[in-house]
Short mmCIF file of C-alpha atoms in Angstrom, two decimals:
data_model
loop_
_atom_site.label_atom_id
_atom_site.label_comp_id
_atom_site.label_asym_id
_atom_site.label_seq_id
_atom_site.Cartn_x
_atom_site.Cartn_y
_atom_site.Cartn_z
CA UNK A 1 -47.91 63.44 41.42
CA UNK A 2 -49.65 66.18 43.42
CA UNK A 3 -53.17 67.57 43.07
CA UNK A 4 -54.19 71.18 43.65
CA UNK A 5 -57.73 71.99 44.80
CA UNK A 6 -58.98 75.55 44.36
CA UNK A 7 -60.98 76.25 47.50
CA UNK A 8 -64.34 77.96 47.22
CA UNK A 9 -64.85 80.02 50.37
CA UNK A 10 -66.22 83.26 51.79
CA UNK A 11 -62.89 84.25 53.41
CA UNK A 12 -64.09 82.89 56.76
CA UNK A 13 -65.34 79.37 56.01
CA UNK A 14 -65.04 76.80 53.26
CA UNK A 15 -68.02 76.15 51.03
CA UNK A 16 -69.35 72.60 51.22
CA UNK A 17 -68.41 72.09 47.56
CA UNK A 18 -64.73 72.30 48.49
CA UNK A 19 -65.02 69.26 50.77
CA UNK A 20 -66.46 67.13 47.96
CA UNK A 21 -63.71 68.31 45.64
CA UNK A 22 -61.04 67.35 48.17
CA UNK A 23 -62.46 63.83 48.28
CA UNK A 24 -62.13 63.62 44.49
CA UNK A 25 -58.57 64.95 44.72
CA UNK A 26 -57.54 62.22 47.15
CA UNK A 27 -58.60 59.63 44.57
CA UNK A 28 -56.23 61.06 41.95
CA UNK A 29 -53.23 59.72 43.87
CA UNK A 30 -50.38 61.58 45.55
CA UNK A 31 -50.57 64.52 47.90
CA UNK A 32 -53.41 67.04 47.94
CA UNK A 33 -52.73 70.76 48.28
CA UNK A 34 -55.48 73.35 48.70
CA UNK A 35 -55.21 76.93 47.43
CA UNK A 36 -57.05 79.51 49.53
CA UNK A 37 -56.82 82.87 47.75
CA UNK A 38 -58.71 85.57 49.58
CA UNK A 39 -58.71 88.70 51.70
CA UNK A 40 -58.43 88.22 55.45
CA UNK A 41 -58.89 84.55 54.64
CA UNK A 42 -56.76 83.11 57.42
CA UNK A 43 -59.79 81.41 58.98
CA UNK A 44 -60.66 79.71 55.70
CA UNK A 45 -57.05 78.54 55.31
CA UNK A 46 -57.08 77.07 58.82
CA UNK A 47 -60.38 75.35 58.07
CA UNK A 48 -58.85 73.76 54.97
CA UNK A 49 -55.88 72.56 57.02
CA UNK A 50 -58.23 70.60 59.26
CA UNK A 51 -59.73 68.56 56.41
CA UNK A 52 -58.60 64.95 56.30
CA UNK A 53 -56.51 64.12 53.24
CA UNK A 54 -55.01 67.59 52.80
CA UNK A 55 -51.20 67.66 52.96
CA UNK A 56 -50.66 71.41 52.58
CA UNK A 57 -52.67 74.62 52.35
CA UNK A 58 -51.36 77.47 50.20
CA UNK A 59 -52.67 80.81 51.44
CA UNK A 60 -52.49 83.80 49.08
CA UNK A 61 -53.63 87.04 50.68
CA UNK A 62 -54.65 90.20 48.80
CA UNK A 63 -57.53 92.67 48.89
CA UNK A 64 -58.36 91.99 45.23
CA UNK A 65 -59.02 88.31 46.02
CA UNK A 66 -61.86 89.26 48.38
CA UNK A 67 -64.71 88.63 45.95
CA UNK A 68 -63.22 85.73 44.01
CA UNK A 69 -62.88 87.51 40.67
CA UNK A 70 -61.95 84.80 38.18
CA UNK A 71 -59.19 86.77 36.43
CA UNK A 72 -57.18 87.17 39.62
CA UNK A 73 -57.81 83.68 41.02
CA UNK A 74 -56.90 82.08 37.69
CA UNK A 75 -53.67 84.09 37.57
CA UNK A 76 -52.77 82.86 41.06
CA UNK A 77 -53.42 79.26 40.00
CA UNK A 78 -51.27 79.67 36.88
CA UNK A 79 -48.42 81.04 38.98
CA UNK A 80 -48.11 77.70 40.78
CA UNK A 81 -49.57 75.32 38.20
CA UNK A 82 -46.23 73.85 37.12
CA UNK A 83 -45.97 72.00 40.43
CA UNK A 84 -49.15 69.98 39.90
CA UNK A 85 -50.35 67.01 37.85
CA UNK A 86 -54.04 67.74 38.52
CA UNK A 87 -55.92 71.00 39.19
CA UNK A 88 -59.44 70.58 40.55
CA UNK A 89 -62.29 72.95 41.41
CA UNK A 90 -65.95 72.34 42.19
CA UNK A 91 -68.35 72.47 39.24
CA UNK A 92 -70.10 75.50 40.71
CA UNK A 93 -70.36 78.98 39.22
CA UNK A 94 -67.10 79.75 41.05
CA UNK A 95 -65.13 76.84 39.64
CA UNK A 96 -66.65 77.08 36.18
CA UNK A 97 -65.57 80.71 35.98
CA UNK A 98 -61.95 80.02 36.90
CA UNK A 99 -60.85 76.72 35.40
CA UNK A 100 -61.59 77.37 31.70
CA UNK A 101 -59.18 80.31 31.92
CA UNK A 102 -56.57 78.08 33.51
CA UNK A 103 -57.02 75.32 30.92
CA UNK A 104 -56.79 77.80 28.04
CA UNK A 105 -53.57 79.32 29.36
CA UNK A 106 -52.05 75.88 29.93
CA UNK A 107 -53.22 74.78 26.46
CA UNK A 108 -54.93 71.65 27.78
CA UNK A 109 -58.46 70.31 27.52
CA UNK A 110 -60.66 70.83 30.55
CA UNK A 111 -62.55 67.77 31.79
CA UNK A 112 -65.87 68.97 33.12
CA UNK A 113 -68.20 67.73 35.86
CA UNK A 114 -66.56 64.41 36.64
CA UNK A 115 -68.50 62.01 38.86
CA UNK A 116 -65.93 59.22 39.21
CA UNK A 117 -62.17 58.70 38.99
CA UNK A 118 -61.16 55.36 37.44
CA UNK A 119 -57.43 56.13 37.30
CA UNK A 120 -55.23 59.21 37.60
CA UNK A 121 -55.74 59.85 33.88
CA UNK A 122 -59.24 58.39 33.42
CA UNK A 123 -62.49 59.97 34.56
CA UNK A 124 -66.24 59.50 34.18
CA UNK A 125 -68.66 62.32 33.44
CA UNK A 126 -72.34 62.47 32.49
CA UNK A 127 -73.36 63.44 28.96
CA UNK A 128 -76.72 63.84 27.18
CA UNK A 129 -78.35 65.25 30.32
CA UNK A 130 -77.10 62.32 32.36
CA UNK A 131 -78.52 59.62 30.07
CA UNK A 132 -75.05 58.32 29.31
CA UNK A 133 -71.71 58.29 31.08
CA UNK A 134 -68.57 59.11 29.11
CA UNK A 135 -65.23 57.69 30.17
CA UNK A 136 -62.53 60.24 29.34
CA UNK A 137 -58.81 59.49 29.29
CA UNK A 138 -56.45 62.44 29.22
CA UNK A 139 -52.83 62.52 28.08
CA UNK A 140 -52.41 66.19 28.97
CA UNK A 141 -49.48 66.90 31.29
CA UNK A 142 -51.83 68.73 33.66
CA UNK A 143 -55.39 67.54 34.15
CA UNK A 144 -57.73 70.52 34.66
CA UNK A 145 -60.98 69.20 36.11
CA UNK A 146 -64.27 70.46 37.51
CA UNK A 147 -65.93 68.10 39.99
CA UNK A 148 -69.67 67.49 40.19
CA UNK A 149 -69.99 67.55 43.94
CA UNK A 150 -72.94 65.14 44.08
CA UNK A 151 -70.62 62.40 42.79
CA UNK A 152 -68.33 62.45 45.82
CA UNK A 153 -68.88 62.37 49.57
CA UNK A 154 -67.73 65.39 51.56
CA UNK A 155 -64.28 65.03 53.12
CA UNK A 156 -64.32 64.78 56.88
CA UNK A 157 -62.39 66.81 59.42
CA UNK A 158 -59.42 65.40 61.26
CA UNK A 159 -56.47 66.67 59.26
CA UNK A 160 -53.52 68.71 60.45
CA UNK A 161 -51.97 70.14 57.31
CA UNK A 162 -49.40 72.89 57.28
CA UNK A 163 -50.40 76.35 56.05
CA UNK A 164 -47.90 78.05 53.77
CA UNK A 165 -48.25 81.71 52.86
CA UNK A 166 -47.39 82.30 49.21
CA UNK A 167 -46.83 85.51 47.32
CA UNK A 168 -49.98 86.89 45.71
CA UNK A 169 -49.88 87.69 42.02
CA UNK A 170 -50.45 91.26 40.93
CA UNK A 171 -53.99 92.52 40.46
CA UNK A 172 -55.00 91.88 36.84
CA UNK A 173 -57.46 94.83 36.99
CA UNK A 174 -59.51 93.28 34.19
CA UNK A 175 -62.75 93.28 36.13
CA UNK A 176 -64.21 94.96 39.18
CA UNK A 177 -66.69 93.81 41.79
CA UNK A 178 -69.79 96.01 41.74
CA UNK A 179 -72.40 94.48 44.05
CA UNK A 180 -73.93 91.26 45.23
CA UNK A 181 -77.60 90.54 45.89
CA UNK A 182 -77.92 87.67 48.32
CA UNK A 183 -81.26 85.95 48.74
CA UNK A 184 -81.93 85.50 52.45
CA UNK A 185 -83.87 82.51 53.70
CA UNK A 186 -84.35 80.64 56.93
CA UNK A 187 -84.34 77.41 54.95
CA UNK A 188 -81.22 75.35 54.15
CA UNK A 189 -79.20 76.27 51.07
CA UNK A 190 -80.51 74.22 48.15
CA UNK A 191 -77.32 72.41 47.10
CA UNK A 192 -76.41 71.52 50.69
CA UNK A 193 -79.88 70.52 51.94
CA UNK A 194 -80.55 66.96 53.16
CA UNK A 195 -84.23 67.25 52.25
CA UNK A 196 -85.72 69.18 49.32
CA UNK A 197 -89.37 69.81 48.46
CA UNK A 198 -89.74 70.89 44.82
CA UNK A 199 -92.73 72.09 42.86
CA UNK A 200 -93.35 72.13 39.13
CA UNK A 201 -95.68 73.59 36.56
CA UNK A 202 -98.43 71.44 38.05
CA UNK A 203 -98.54 73.84 41.01
CA UNK A 204 -100.40 76.23 38.70
CA UNK A 205 -99.42 79.55 40.28
CA UNK A 206 -97.00 81.30 42.59
CA UNK A 207 -99.56 81.34 45.39
CA UNK A 208 -99.98 77.57 45.12
CA UNK A 209 -96.36 77.08 46.20
CA UNK A 210 -97.52 78.12 49.67
CA UNK A 211 -99.10 74.67 49.90
CA UNK A 212 -95.59 73.21 50.00
CA UNK A 213 -94.30 75.46 52.79
CA UNK A 214 -95.84 73.54 55.73
CA UNK A 215 -94.38 70.29 54.35
CA UNK A 216 -90.95 71.88 53.97
CA UNK A 217 -91.23 73.33 57.48
CA UNK A 218 -92.06 69.93 58.98
CA UNK A 219 -89.09 68.31 57.27
CA UNK A 220 -86.63 71.19 57.70
CA UNK A 221 -86.30 71.16 53.94
CA UNK A 222 -85.08 73.52 51.26
CA UNK A 223 -87.53 74.44 48.53
CA UNK A 224 -86.81 73.94 44.86
CA UNK A 225 -88.59 74.02 41.53
CA UNK A 226 -88.47 72.80 37.96
CA UNK A 227 -87.45 75.10 35.14
CA UNK A 228 -91.06 75.21 33.95
CA UNK A 229 -92.14 76.68 37.29
CA UNK A 230 -89.29 79.18 37.25
CA UNK A 231 -89.96 80.22 33.64
CA UNK A 232 -93.62 80.70 34.51
CA UNK A 233 -92.58 83.16 37.20
CA UNK A 234 -93.92 81.12 40.09
CA UNK A 235 -90.64 81.16 42.05
CA UNK A 236 -87.17 82.80 41.86
CA UNK A 237 -84.42 81.53 39.56
CA UNK A 238 -82.25 80.36 42.45
CA UNK A 239 -84.82 77.66 43.25
CA UNK A 240 -84.30 75.90 39.91
CA UNK A 241 -83.13 72.29 40.02
CA UNK A 242 -81.95 70.66 36.81
CA UNK A 243 -79.43 70.61 34.03
CA UNK A 244 -79.55 74.39 33.67
CA UNK A 245 -80.15 74.97 37.38
CA UNK A 246 -78.65 73.41 40.48
CA UNK A 247 -77.47 69.82 40.72
CA UNK A 248 -78.62 68.27 44.00
CA UNK A 249 -78.40 64.88 45.70
CA UNK A 250 -80.24 65.12 49.02
CA UNK A 251 -81.21 62.23 51.25
CA UNK A 252 -84.87 62.89 50.40
CA UNK A 253 -86.25 64.66 47.32
CA UNK A 254 -90.01 65.26 47.09
CA UNK A 255 -91.17 66.24 43.60
CA UNK A 256 -94.66 67.76 43.60
CA UNK A 257 -96.45 68.52 40.33
CA UNK A 258 -93.26 67.88 38.37
CA UNK A 259 -93.67 65.81 35.19
CA UNK A 260 -90.00 64.85 35.07
CA UNK A 261 -88.49 66.35 31.94
CA UNK A 262 -85.06 64.95 31.21
CA UNK A 263 -83.41 68.27 32.09
CA UNK A 264 -84.94 68.18 35.57
CA UNK A 265 -84.06 64.54 36.15
CA UNK A 266 -80.43 65.32 35.32
CA UNK A 267 -80.31 67.63 38.32
CA UNK A 268 -81.85 65.40 40.99
CA UNK A 269 -81.85 61.72 40.05
CA UNK A 270 -78.84 61.01 42.29
CA UNK A 271 -81.00 61.78 45.35
CA UNK A 272 -80.97 58.90 47.84
CA UNK A 273 -84.79 58.65 48.04
CA UNK A 274 -87.21 60.24 45.57
CA UNK A 275 -90.90 60.71 46.26
CA UNK A 276 -93.11 61.88 43.37
CA UNK A 277 -96.65 63.31 43.61
CA UNK A 278 -98.40 63.80 40.27
CA UNK A 279 -101.91 63.32 38.93
CA UNK A 280 -100.58 61.81 35.68
CA UNK A 281 -99.67 58.13 36.22
CA UNK A 282 -97.57 58.23 33.02
CA UNK A 283 -95.40 61.14 34.18
CA UNK A 284 -91.69 60.40 33.55
CA UNK A 285 -90.86 61.38 37.14
CA UNK A 286 -92.25 58.02 38.28
CA UNK A 287 -89.49 56.21 36.34
CA UNK A 288 -86.89 57.46 38.83
CA UNK A 289 -89.08 57.69 41.94
CA UNK A 290 -88.67 55.26 44.82
CA UNK A 291 -92.19 56.10 45.96
CA UNK A 292 -94.96 57.52 43.80
CA UNK A 293 -98.36 58.93 44.66
CA UNK A 294 -100.87 59.46 41.86
CA UNK A 295 -103.43 62.09 42.78
CA UNK A 296 -104.27 65.73 43.36
CA UNK A 297 -101.32 67.43 45.04
CA UNK A 298 -103.62 69.93 46.74
CA UNK A 299 -105.23 67.04 48.61
CA UNK A 300 -102.20 64.84 49.13
CA UNK A 301 -99.72 67.43 50.43
CA UNK A 302 -101.98 68.62 53.30
CA UNK A 303 -102.58 64.96 54.18
CA UNK A 304 -98.83 64.38 54.36
CA UNK A 305 -98.43 67.41 56.60
CA UNK A 306 -101.17 66.13 58.88
CA UNK A 307 -99.50 62.71 59.10
CA UNK A 308 -96.20 64.36 59.99
CA UNK A 309 -97.98 66.50 62.60
#
């Protein structure tokens, strides 16, 4: 029994999501191999080899792997799939784009967004926006699984796996990379941040989000938002935390002016410590908060900043 992890990377470094997925893979039993398919991705392959728990890194090198197009990566996975009992990828846009293609070609059922492994064939995953946990047992010969990274700790360094160069599959030429618009920020990336300050519809306007910036600066935090704030145009889409946004589990999550709709709670309730600030004492956010402050956010947030001063 051997598990294959599809590494998410930028050809130079591994994405943090890959480390969480490797931890999940080690709990499946047997050896763990990591596939690094990229262009000039030798550095990423070496980084994967240094992760504890990895037995072997498979490095496939081709120019058409450079941008992680799902058709080509999936084809590379299928070329080696027969050697594996489990195929895992992070439940990010990257993994979610690749693994359904792999599962369809292998004629097996994908198991999505697992948060726990009970046995090599039995997994737990949230359903109904996280209000229930389903235990799924699979009899498929190959288990194709996306991993919710907040459910597993990141694997640590300290490994010394071998790196094997494998033959790259031919370019499928079914899609082409056009361009990428990358939002630049001095703040931590939302899904990797240890502290997050999020605002909701209660902020009232885009300008009001500036009230949160000094607090985020003091804490070295990323900034997030509820879907209501994003839909209202207060902040960009990539700030959205929730079932249809980003799933986060920071050490500290501060929810400001967020009522706590079930879709938002699904994306952040695994945070280690949750602080809620809302003028409505009946707001659902208080049901998951470790600390709650009832009051006017425009008074409370500046007070917090002053205390942190």
